[in-house]
Amino acid sequence: MNDQAGRLYVVATPIGNLADFSFRAIEVLKTVDLIAAEDTRHVLHLLQHYNINNKLMSLHQHNEDRVSGDLLKQLQQGLSIALVSDAGTPLLSDPGMPLVRLAKNAGIDVVPIPGACALIAALSVSGLPVSRFIFEGFLPRTSSARVAFFTERLNCSATWAFYESSHRILASLQDMAKVFPLDHQIVIAREMTKMHETIVKSSLEVMLEKVAQDENMRKGEFVVIVDGFVPQKGHDEINDEQFKVLKILLQECSIKTAASLAAEITGVRKKVLYQLALSLAGQAESD
């Protein structure tokens, strides 16, 4: 490692409430040589609020592959850089990975300055188990891809979460309802730490009705948290190999025959396999 090299600070910024900003983060943004921001106009509001005057440059998803190499050279020359996104912790569905990877590979110190994160904030108040969870980022844009995504997670035993936009939140829940039982528990957290913060826990059926009927529930930025699948007595959990067997049989057989043969091969109850086969067939028809 070059002893004269600078440091890259990955700085979490508020996700809504400007008071959610640490003294350490303020000090770092004041003292670094350069702030690399997802949107310089957006971060300027935060900097002005805390009387921070520093050099800014853009680092976003459309230019980060090109710009990151130049920033690495500056780090190697001894400059210190702070990386910030529009809100929350950088790299969590935000730009920054190319720069962090280059810096780590070059032996540059990469220092986390922790703070706000919509995912963690939502999980902490969800009321669902969070000792183990999976973050899926943003969902696919097309309905068929989302149905496939949900089908693959039918038997996920851990709590899992994803981000969604106001434009697709209703469509995403409708696609989930094509696959998941309507009584499955989910949580929607929207506009975290902002004036219209809303956190709702309910069954998928009730949530779908709320979002469809209430226009406000289709506004803002969303974290959706899904309860993990817990097998109960008389229920079968389908593993990856059993799922694969059913999918192969569906390519050659009717739904009823595929479910029957899969039950004989895997030992999973035919009723469970038949319901899953119906979901898979519906997904194929929508493709």
Coordinates of N, CA and C in Angstrom, one line a residue, residues 19-215:
A19 N -32.0 15.6 10.3 CA -31.4 15.5 11.6 C -30.7 14.1 11.8
D20 N -31.0 13.2 10.9 CA -30.4 11.8 11.0 C -29.1 11.8 10.3
F21 N -28.2 12.6 10.8 CA -26.8 12.8 10.2 C -25.8 12.9 11.4
S22 N -24.8 12.1 11.3 CA -23.9 12.0 12.5 C -22.8 13.2 12.5
F23 N -22.3 13.5 13.7 CA -21.3 14.5 13.8 C -20.0 14.1 13.0
R24 N -19.8 12.8 13.0 CA -18.6 12.3 12.3 C -18.8 12.5 10.7
A25 N -20.0 12.2 10.2 CA -20.2 12.4 8.8 C -20.1 13.8 8.4
I26 N -20.6 14.8 9.2 CA -20.4 16.2 8.9 C -18.9 16.6 8.8
E27 N -18.2 16.1 9.8 CA -16.7 16.4 9.9 C -16.0 15.9 8.6
V28 N -16.4 14.7 8.2 CA -15.7 14.1 7.1 C -16.0 14.9 5.8
L29 N -17.3 15.2 5.6 CA -17.6 16.0 4.4 C -17.0 17.4 4.4
K30 N -16.7 17.9 5.6 CA -16.1 19.2 5.6 C -14.6 19.1 5.3
T31 N -13.9 18.0 5.6 CA -12.5 18.0 5.6 C -11.9 17.2 4.4
V32 N -12.7 16.4 3.7 CA -12.1 15.7 2.5 C -11.8 16.7 1.4
D33 N -11.0 16.2 0.5 CA -10.6 17.1 -0.7 C -11.8 17.1 -1.7
L34 N -12.6 16.1 -1.7 CA -13.6 16.1 -2.8 C -14.8 15.2 -2.3
I35 N -16.0 15.6 -2.7 CA -17.2 14.8 -2.4 C -17.7 14.3 -3.8
A36 N -17.8 13.0 -3.9 CA -18.4 12.4 -5.2 C -19.8 12.0 -4.8
A37 N -20.7 12.7 -5.5 CA -22.2 12.6 -5.2 C -23.0 12.0 -6.4
E38 N -24.0 11.2 -6.0 CA -24.9 10.7 -7.1 C -25.5 11.8 -7.9
D39 N -26.0 12.9 -7.1 CA -26.6 14.0 -7.8 C -26.1 15.2 -7.0
T40 N -25.3 16.0 -7.6 CA -24.7 17.2 -6.9 C -25.8 18.2 -6.5
R41 N -26.8 18.3 -7.3 CA -27.9 19.3 -6.9 C -28.6 18.8 -5.7
H42 N -28.8 17.5 -5.6 CA -29.6 16.9 -4.4 C -28.8 17.1 -3.1
V43 N -27.5 16.7 -3.2 CA -26.7 16.7 -2.0 C -26.4 18.2 -1.5
L44 N -26.5 19.1 -2.4 CA -26.2 20.5 -2.1 C -27.1 21.0 -1.0
H45 N -28.4 20.6 -1.0 CA -29.3 21.0 0.1 C -28.8 20.5 1.4
L46 N -28.3 19.3 1.5 CA -27.8 18.8 2.8 C -26.6 19.6 3.2
L47 N -25.7 19.8 2.3 CA -24.4 20.5 2.6 C -24.7 22.0 3.1
Q48 N -25.7 22.6 2.4 CA -26.0 24.0 2.9 C -26.7 24.0 4.2
H49 N -27.4 22.9 4.5 CA -28.1 22.8 5.9 C -27.0 22.8 7.0
Y50 N -25.9 22.1 6.7 CA -24.9 21.9 7.7 C -23.7 22.8 7.5
N51 N -23.8 23.9 6.6 CA -22.8 24.8 6.3 C -21.5 24.2 5.9
I52 N -21.6 23.2 5.0 CA -20.5 22.5 4.4 C -20.2 23.1 3.0
N53 N -19.0 23.6 2.9 CA -18.6 24.1 1.6 C -17.4 23.3 1.1
N54 N -17.6 22.5 0.1 CA -16.6 21.6 -0.4 C -16.8 21.4 -1.9
K55 N -15.7 20.9 -2.5 CA -15.8 20.6 -3.9 C -16.6 19.4 -4.2
L56 N -17.5 19.5 -5.2 CA -18.4 18.4 -5.6 C -18.1 17.9 -7.0
M57 N -18.4 16.6 -7.2 CA -18.4 16.1 -8.6 C -19.4 15.0 -8.7
S58 N -19.9 14.7 -9.9 CA -21.0 13.7 -10.0 C -20.4 12.3 -10.2
L59 N -21.0 11.4 -9.5 CA -20.7 9.9 -9.7 C -22.0 9.2 -9.7
H60 N -22.5 8.9 -10.8 CA -23.8 8.2 -10.9 C -23.8 7.0 -11.8
Q61 N -24.9 6.3 -11.9 CA -24.9 5.0 -12.6 C -24.5 5.1 -14.1
H62 N -24.6 6.3 -14.7 CA -24.3 6.4 -16.1 C -22.9 6.8 -16.4
N63 N -22.1 7.3 -15.3 CA -20.7 7.7 -15.6 C -19.7 7.0 -14.7
E64 N -20.2 6.2 -13.7 CA -19.3 5.7 -12.7 C -18.2 4.8 -13.3
D65 N -18.4 4.1 -14.3 CA -17.4 3.2 -14.9 C -16.3 4.1 -15.5
R66 N -16.6 5.2 -16.0 CA -15.6 6.1 -16.6 C -14.9 6.9 -15.6
V67 N -15.7 7.5 -14.6 CA -15.1 8.4 -13.7 C -14.3 7.7 -12.6
S68 N -14.7 6.5 -12.2 CA -14.0 5.8 -11.1 C -12.5 5.7 -11.3
G69 N -12.0 5.5 -12.5 CA -10.6 5.4 -12.7 C -9.9 6.7 -12.4
D70 N -10.5 7.8 -12.8 CA -9.9 9.1 -12.5 C -9.9 9.4 -11.0
L71 N -10.9 9.0 -10.3 CA -11.0 9.2 -8.8 C -9.9 8.3 -8.1
L72 N -9.7 7.1 -8.7 CA -8.7 6.3 -8.1 C -7.3 6.9 -8.2
K73 N -7.0 7.5 -9.3 CA -5.7 8.2 -9.5 C -5.5 9.3 -8.4
Q74 N -6.6 10.0 -8.2 CA -6.6 11.1 -7.2 C -6.3 10.6 -5.8
L75 N -7.0 9.4 -5.5 CA -6.8 8.8 -4.2 C -5.3 8.3 -4.1
Q76 N -4.7 7.8 -5.1 CA -3.4 7.3 -5.1 C -2.4 8.5 -5.0
Q77 N -2.8 9.7 -5.4 CA -2.0 10.9 -5.3 C -2.1 11.5 -3.9
G78 N -2.9 10.9 -3.0 CA -3.0 11.4 -1.6 C -4.3 12.2 -1.3
L79 N -5.2 12.4 -2.3 CA -6.4 13.1 -1.9 C -7.4 12.2 -1.2
S80 N -8.2 12.7 -0.4 CA -9.2 12.0 0.3 C -10.6 12.3 -0.3
I81 N -11.4 11.3 -0.5 CA -12.7 11.5 -1.2 C -13.8 10.9 -0.4
A82 N -15.0 11.6 -0.3 CA -16.2 11.1 0.3 C -17.2 10.7 -0.8
L83 N -17.7 9.5 -0.7 CA -18.7 9.0 -1.6 C -20.1 9.1 -0.9
V84 N -21.0 9.8 -1.6 CA -22.4 9.8 -1.0 C -23.4 9.6 -2.2
S85 N -24.5 9.0 -1.8 CA -25.6 8.8 -2.7 C -26.7 9.9 -2.4
D86 N -27.8 9.8 -3.1 CA -28.9 10.8 -2.9 C -29.4 10.7 -1.5
A87 N -29.5 9.4 -1.0 CA -30.1 9.2 0.4 C -29.7 7.9 0.9
G88 N -29.3 7.8 2.1 CA -29.0 6.5 2.7 C -27.6 6.1 2.5
T89 N -27.3 4.8 2.6 CA -26.0 4.2 2.5 C -25.6 3.9 1.1
P90 N -24.5 4.5 0.6 CA -24.1 4.2 -0.8 C -24.0 2.7 -1.1
L91 N -24.1 2.3 -2.3 CA -24.0 1.0 -2.9 C -25.2 0.1 -2.6
L92 N -26.1 0.4 -1.7 CA -27.3 -0.4 -1.5 C -28.3 0.1 -2.5
S93 N -28.3 -0.6 -3.6 CA -29.2 -0.1 -4.8 C -28.8 1.3 -5.2
D94 N -27.6 1.7 -5.0 CA -27.1 3.0 -5.4 C -25.8 2.9 -6.0
P95 N -25.3 3.9 -6.7 CA -24.0 3.8 -7.4 C -22.8 3.7 -6.4
G96 N -21.6 3.4 -6.9 CA -20.4 3.4 -6.0 C -19.6 2.2 -6.1
M97 N -20.2 1.0 -6.5 CA -19.4 -0.2 -6.4 C -18.1 -0.2 -7.3
P98 N -18.1 0.3 -8.5 CA -16.9 0.3 -9.3 C -15.7 1.1 -8.5
L99 N -16.1 2.2 -7.9 CA -15.0 3.0 -7.2 C -14.5 2.2 -6.0
V100 N -15.4 1.7 -5.2 CA -15.0 1.0 -4.0 C -14.2 -0.2 -4.4
R101 N -14.6 -1.0 -5.4 CA -13.8 -2.1 -5.8 C -12.4 -1.8 -6.3
L102 N -12.3 -0.7 -7.1 CA -11.0 -0.2 -7.6 C -10.1 0.2 -6.4
A103 N -10.7 0.9 -5.4 CA -9.9 1.4 -4.3 C -9.4 0.2 -3.4
K104 N -10.3 -0.8 -3.2 CA -9.9 -1.9 -2.4 C -8.8 -2.7 -3.1
N105 N -9.0 -2.9 -4.4 CA -8.0 -3.7 -5.1 C -6.6 -3.0 -5.2
A106 N -6.6 -1.6 -5.1 CA -5.4 -0.9 -5.1 C -4.8 -0.7 -3.8
G107 N -5.4 -1.2 -2.7 CA -4.9 -1.1 -1.4 C -5.2 0.2 -0.7
I108 N -6.2 1.0 -1.3 CA -6.6 2.2 -0.6 C -7.5 1.9 0.6
D109 N -7.3 2.7 1.6 CA -8.2 2.6 2.8 C -9.6 3.0 2.4
V110 N -10.6 2.1 2.6 CA -12.0 2.5 2.4 C -12.7 2.5 3.7
V111 N -13.2 3.6 4.1 CA -13.7 3.8 5.5 C -15.2 4.0 5.5
P112 N -16.0 3.2 6.2 CA -17.4 3.4 6.3 C -17.7 4.4 7.3
I113 N -18.6 5.4 7.0 CA -19.2 6.3 7.9 C -20.7 6.0 8.0
P114 N -21.1 5.2 9.0 CA -22.4 4.6 9.0 C -23.5 5.6 9.3
G115 N -24.7 5.3 8.9 CA -25.8 6.2 9.2 C -27.1 5.6 8.7
A116 N -27.9 6.4 8.1 CA -29.3 6.0 7.7 C -29.3 5.0 6.6
C117 N -30.2 4.1 6.6 CA -30.4 3.1 5.6 C -31.9 2.7 5.6
A118 N -32.6 2.9 4.5 CA -34.1 2.7 4.5 C -34.4 1.2 4.8
L119 N -33.5 0.3 4.2 CA -33.7 -1.1 4.5 C -33.7 -1.5 5.9
I120 N -32.6 -1.1 6.6 CA -32.4 -1.4 8.0 C -33.4 -0.8 8.9
A121 N -33.8 0.5 8.6 CA -34.8 1.2 9.4 C -36.1 0.5 9.3
A122 N -36.5 0.1 8.1 CA -37.8 -0.6 7.9 C -37.8 -2.0 8.6
L123 N -36.7 -2.7 8.5 CA -36.6 -4.1 9.1 C -36.8 -3.9 10.6
S124 N -36.2 -2.9 11.2 CA -36.2 -2.7 12.6 C -37.5 -2.5 13.2
V125 N -38.5 -2.1 12.4 CA -39.8 -1.8 12.9 C -40.9 -2.7 12.3
S126 N -40.4 -3.7 11.5 CA -41.4 -4.5 10.7 C -42.2 -5.4 11.5
G127 N -41.7 -5.9 12.6 CA -42.4 -6.9 13.4 C -42.2 -8.3 12.9
L128 N -41.4 -8.5 11.9 CA -41.0 -9.8 11.3 C -39.6 -10.2 11.8
P129 N -39.3 -11.5 11.8 CA -38.0 -11.9 12.3 C -36.9 -11.3 11.4
V130 N -35.9 -10.8 12.1 CA -34.8 -10.2 11.3 C -33.4 -10.7 11.8
S131 N -33.4 -11.8 12.5 CA -32.1 -12.4 12.8 C -31.4 -12.9 11.6
R132 N -32.2 -13.2 10.5 CA -31.6 -13.6 9.2 C -32.6 -13.0 8.2
F133 N -32.0 -12.3 7.2 CA -32.8 -11.7 6.2 C -32.0 -11.6 4.9
I134 N -32.8 -11.4 3.8 CA -32.2 -11.3 2.4 C -32.7 -10.0 1.8
F135 N -31.8 -9.3 1.2 CA -32.1 -8.1 0.5 C -32.0 -8.3 -1.0
E136 N -33.1 -8.0 -1.7 CA -33.2 -8.3 -3.1 C -33.1 -7.1 -4.0
G137 N -32.8 -5.9 -3.5 CA -32.7 -4.7 -4.3 C -34.1 -4.4 -4.9
F138 N -34.0 -3.8 -6.2 CA -35.2 -3.5 -6.9 C -35.7 -4.7 -7.7
L139 N -37.0 -4.9 -7.9 CA -37.5 -6.0 -8.6 C -37.4 -5.8 -10.1
P140 N -37.5 -6.9 -10.9 CA -37.5 -6.7 -12.4 C -38.7 -5.8 -12.8
R141 N -38.6 -5.3 -14.0 CA -39.5 -4.3 -14.5 C -40.8 -4.9 -15.1
T142 N -40.6 -6.1 -15.7 CA -41.8 -6.8 -16.4 C -42.5 -7.7 -15.4
S143 N -43.8 -7.9 -15.7 CA -44.7 -8.7 -14.9 C -44.2 -10.1 -14.9
S144 N -43.9 -10.7 -16.1 CA -43.5 -12.1 -16.2 C -42.2 -12.3 -15.4
A145 N -41.3 -11.4 -15.4 CA -40.0 -11.6 -14.7 C -40.3 -11.5 -13.2
R146 N -41.2 -10.7 -12.8 CA -41.6 -10.6 -11.3 C -42.2 -11.9 -10.8
V147 N -43.2 -12.4 -11.7 CA -43.8 -13.7 -11.3 C -42.8 -14.8 -11.1
A148 N -41.8 -14.8 -12.0 CA -40.8 -15.8 -11.9 C -39.9 -15.6 -10.6
F149 N -39.6 -14.3 -10.3 CA -38.9 -14.0 -9.1 C -39.6 -14.4 -7.9
F150 N -40.9 -14.1 -7.8 CA -41.7 -14.5 -6.6 C -41.8 -16.0 -6.5
T151 N -42.0 -16.7 -7.6 CA -42.1 -18.2 -7.6 C -40.8 -18.8 -7.0
E152 N -39.7 -18.3 -7.4 CA -38.4 -18.8 -6.9 C -38.3 -18.6 -5.4
R153 N -39.0 -17.7 -4.8 CA -38.9 -17.4 -3.4 C -40.1 -17.9 -2.6
L154 N -40.9 -18.7 -3.2 CA -42.0 -19.3 -2.4 C -41.6 -20.0 -1.1
N155 N -40.5 -20.7 -1.2 CA -40.1 -21.5 0.0 C -38.9 -20.9 0.8
C156 N -38.6 -19.6 0.6 CA -37.6 -18.9 1.3 C -37.9 -18.9 2.8
S157 N -37.1 -19.4 3.6 CA -37.4 -19.5 5.0 C -37.0 -18.2 5.8
A158 N -36.2 -17.4 5.2 CA -35.8 -16.2 5.9 C -36.7 -15.0 5.5
T159 N -36.8 -14.0 6.3 CA -37.4 -12.8 6.0 C -36.6 -12.2 4.8
W160 N -37.4 -11.6 3.8 CA -36.7 -11.0 2.7 C -37.3 -9.7 2.3
A161 N -36.6 -8.8 1.7 CA -37.1 -7.4 1.4 C -36.6 -6.9 0.1
F162 N -37.4 -6.0 -0.5 CA -37.0 -5.4 -1.7 C -37.4 -3.9 -1.8
Y163 N -36.8 -3.2 -2.6 CA -37.2 -1.8 -2.9 C -38.2 -1.8 -4.1
E164 N -39.1 -0.8 -4.0 CA -40.0 -0.7 -5.2 C -40.3 0.8 -5.4
S165 N -40.6 1.2 -6.6 CA -41.0 2.6 -6.9 C -42.5 2.8 -6.8
S166 N -42.9 4.0 -6.8 CA -44.3 4.4 -6.8 C -45.0 3.9 -8.1
H167 N -44.3 3.9 -9.2 CA -44.9 3.5 -10.5 C -45.2 2.0 -10.5
R168 N -44.6 1.2 -9.7 CA -44.8 -0.3 -9.9 C -45.2 -1.0 -8.6
I169 N -45.4 -0.3 -7.5 CA -45.8 -0.9 -6.3 C -47.1 -1.8 -6.4
L170 N -48.1 -1.2 -7.0 CA -49.3 -2.0 -7.2 C -49.2 -3.2 -8.1
A171 N -48.5 -3.0 -9.2 CA -48.3 -4.1 -10.1 C -47.4 -5.2 -9.5
S172 N -46.5 -4.8 -8.6 CA -45.6 -5.8 -8.0 C -46.5 -6.7 -7.0
L173 N -47.3 -6.0 -6.2 CA -48.2 -6.7 -5.3 C -49.2 -7.6 -6.0
Q174 N -49.7 -7.2 -7.1 CA -50.6 -8.0 -7.9 C -49.9 -9.2 -8.4
D175 N -48.6 -9.1 -8.9 CA -47.9 -10.2 -9.3 C -47.5 -11.2 -8.2
M176 N -47.2 -10.6 -7.0 CA -47.0 -11.5 -5.8 C -48.2 -12.3 -5.5
A177 N -49.4 -11.7 -5.6 CA -50.6 -12.4 -5.3 C -50.9 -13.5 -6.3
K178 N -50.3 -13.5 -7.5 CA -50.5 -14.6 -8.4 C -49.7 -15.9 -7.9
V179 N -48.8 -15.7 -7.0 CA -47.9 -16.8 -6.6 C -48.1 -17.1 -5.1
F180 N -48.1 -16.1 -4.2 CA -48.1 -16.3 -2.8 C -49.5 -16.4 -2.2
P181 N -49.7 -17.2 -1.2 CA -51.0 -17.2 -0.5 C -51.4 -15.8 -0.1
L182 N -52.7 -15.6 -0.2 CA -53.2 -14.2 0.1 C -53.1 -13.9 1.6
D183 N -52.9 -14.9 2.4 CA -52.8 -14.7 3.9 C -51.4 -14.5 4.3
H184 N -50.4 -14.5 3.4 CA -49.0 -14.4 3.7 C -48.8 -12.9 4.2
Q185 N -48.0 -12.8 5.3 CA -47.7 -11.6 6.0 C -46.6 -10.8 5.2
I186 N -46.9 -9.5 5.0 CA -45.9 -8.6 4.4 C -46.0 -7.3 5.1
V187 N -44.9 -6.5 5.0 CA -44.9 -5.1 5.5 C -44.5 -4.1 4.4
I188 N -45.2 -3.0 4.4 CA -44.8 -1.9 3.5 C -44.4 -0.8 4.3
A189 N -43.2 -0.2 4.1 CA -42.7 1.0 4.7 C -42.4 2.0 3.6
R190 N -43.2 3.1 3.6 CA -43.0 4.1 2.6 C -42.6 5.4 3.2
E191 N -41.8 6.2 2.4 CA -41.4 7.5 2.8 C -40.7 7.5 4.2
M192 N -39.8 6.6 4.4 CA -39.2 6.5 5.8 C -38.5 7.8 6.2
T193 N -38.8 8.2 7.5 CA -38.3 9.3 8.2 C -38.9 10.6 7.6
K194 N -39.7 10.6 6.6 CA -40.3 11.8 6.0 C -41.6 12.1 6.7
M195 N -42.2 13.2 6.2 CA -43.5 13.7 6.8 C -44.6 12.7 6.7
H196 N -44.7 12.0 5.6 CA -45.7 11.1 5.3 C -45.3 9.6 5.5
E197 N -44.4 9.4 6.4 CA -43.9 8.0 6.7 C -45.1 7.1 7.1
T198 N -45.2 6.0 6.4 CA -46.2 5.0 6.7 C -45.6 3.6 6.7
I199 N -46.0 2.9 7.8 CA -45.5 1.5 8.0 C -46.7 0.6 8.3
V200 N -47.0 -0.3 7.4 CA -48.2 -1.1 7.5 C -47.8 -2.6 7.4
K201 N -48.3 -3.4 8.4 CA -48.1 -4.8 8.4 C -49.5 -5.5 8.2
S202 N -49.6 -6.4 7.3 CA -50.9 -7.1 7.1 C -50.7 -8.3 6.2
S203 N -51.8 -8.9 5.9 CA -51.8 -10.0 4.9 C -51.6 -9.4 3.5
L204 N -51.1 -10.2 2.6 CA -51.0 -9.8 1.2 C -52.3 -9.3 0.7
E205 N -53.4 -10.0 1.0 CA -54.7 -9.6 0.5 C -55.1 -8.3 0.9
V206 N -55.0 -8.0 2.2 CA -55.4 -6.7 2.8 C -54.5 -5.6 2.2
M207 N -53.2 -5.9 2.1 CA -52.2 -4.9 1.6 C -52.6 -4.5 0.2
L208 N -52.9 -5.5 -0.6 CA -53.2 -5.3 -2.0 C -54.4 -4.3 -2.1
E209 N -55.4 -4.6 -1.2 CA -56.6 -3.7 -1.2 C -56.3 -2.3 -0.8
K210 N -55.4 -2.2 0.2 CA -55.0 -0.8 0.7 C -54.4 0.0 -0.4
V211 N -53.4 -0.7 -1.1 CA -52.6 0.0 -2.1 C -53.5 0.4 -3.3
A212 N -54.4 -0.5 -3.6 CA -55.3 -0.3 -4.8 C -56.3 0.9 -4.5
Q213 N -56.7 1.0 -3.3 CA -57.8 1.9 -3.0 C -57.3 3.3 -2.5
D214 N -56.1 3.3 -1.9 CA -55.6 4.5 -1.3 C -54.4 5.1 -2.2
E215 N -54.7 6.2 -2.9 CA -53.7 6.8 -3.8 C -52.4 7.1 -3.1

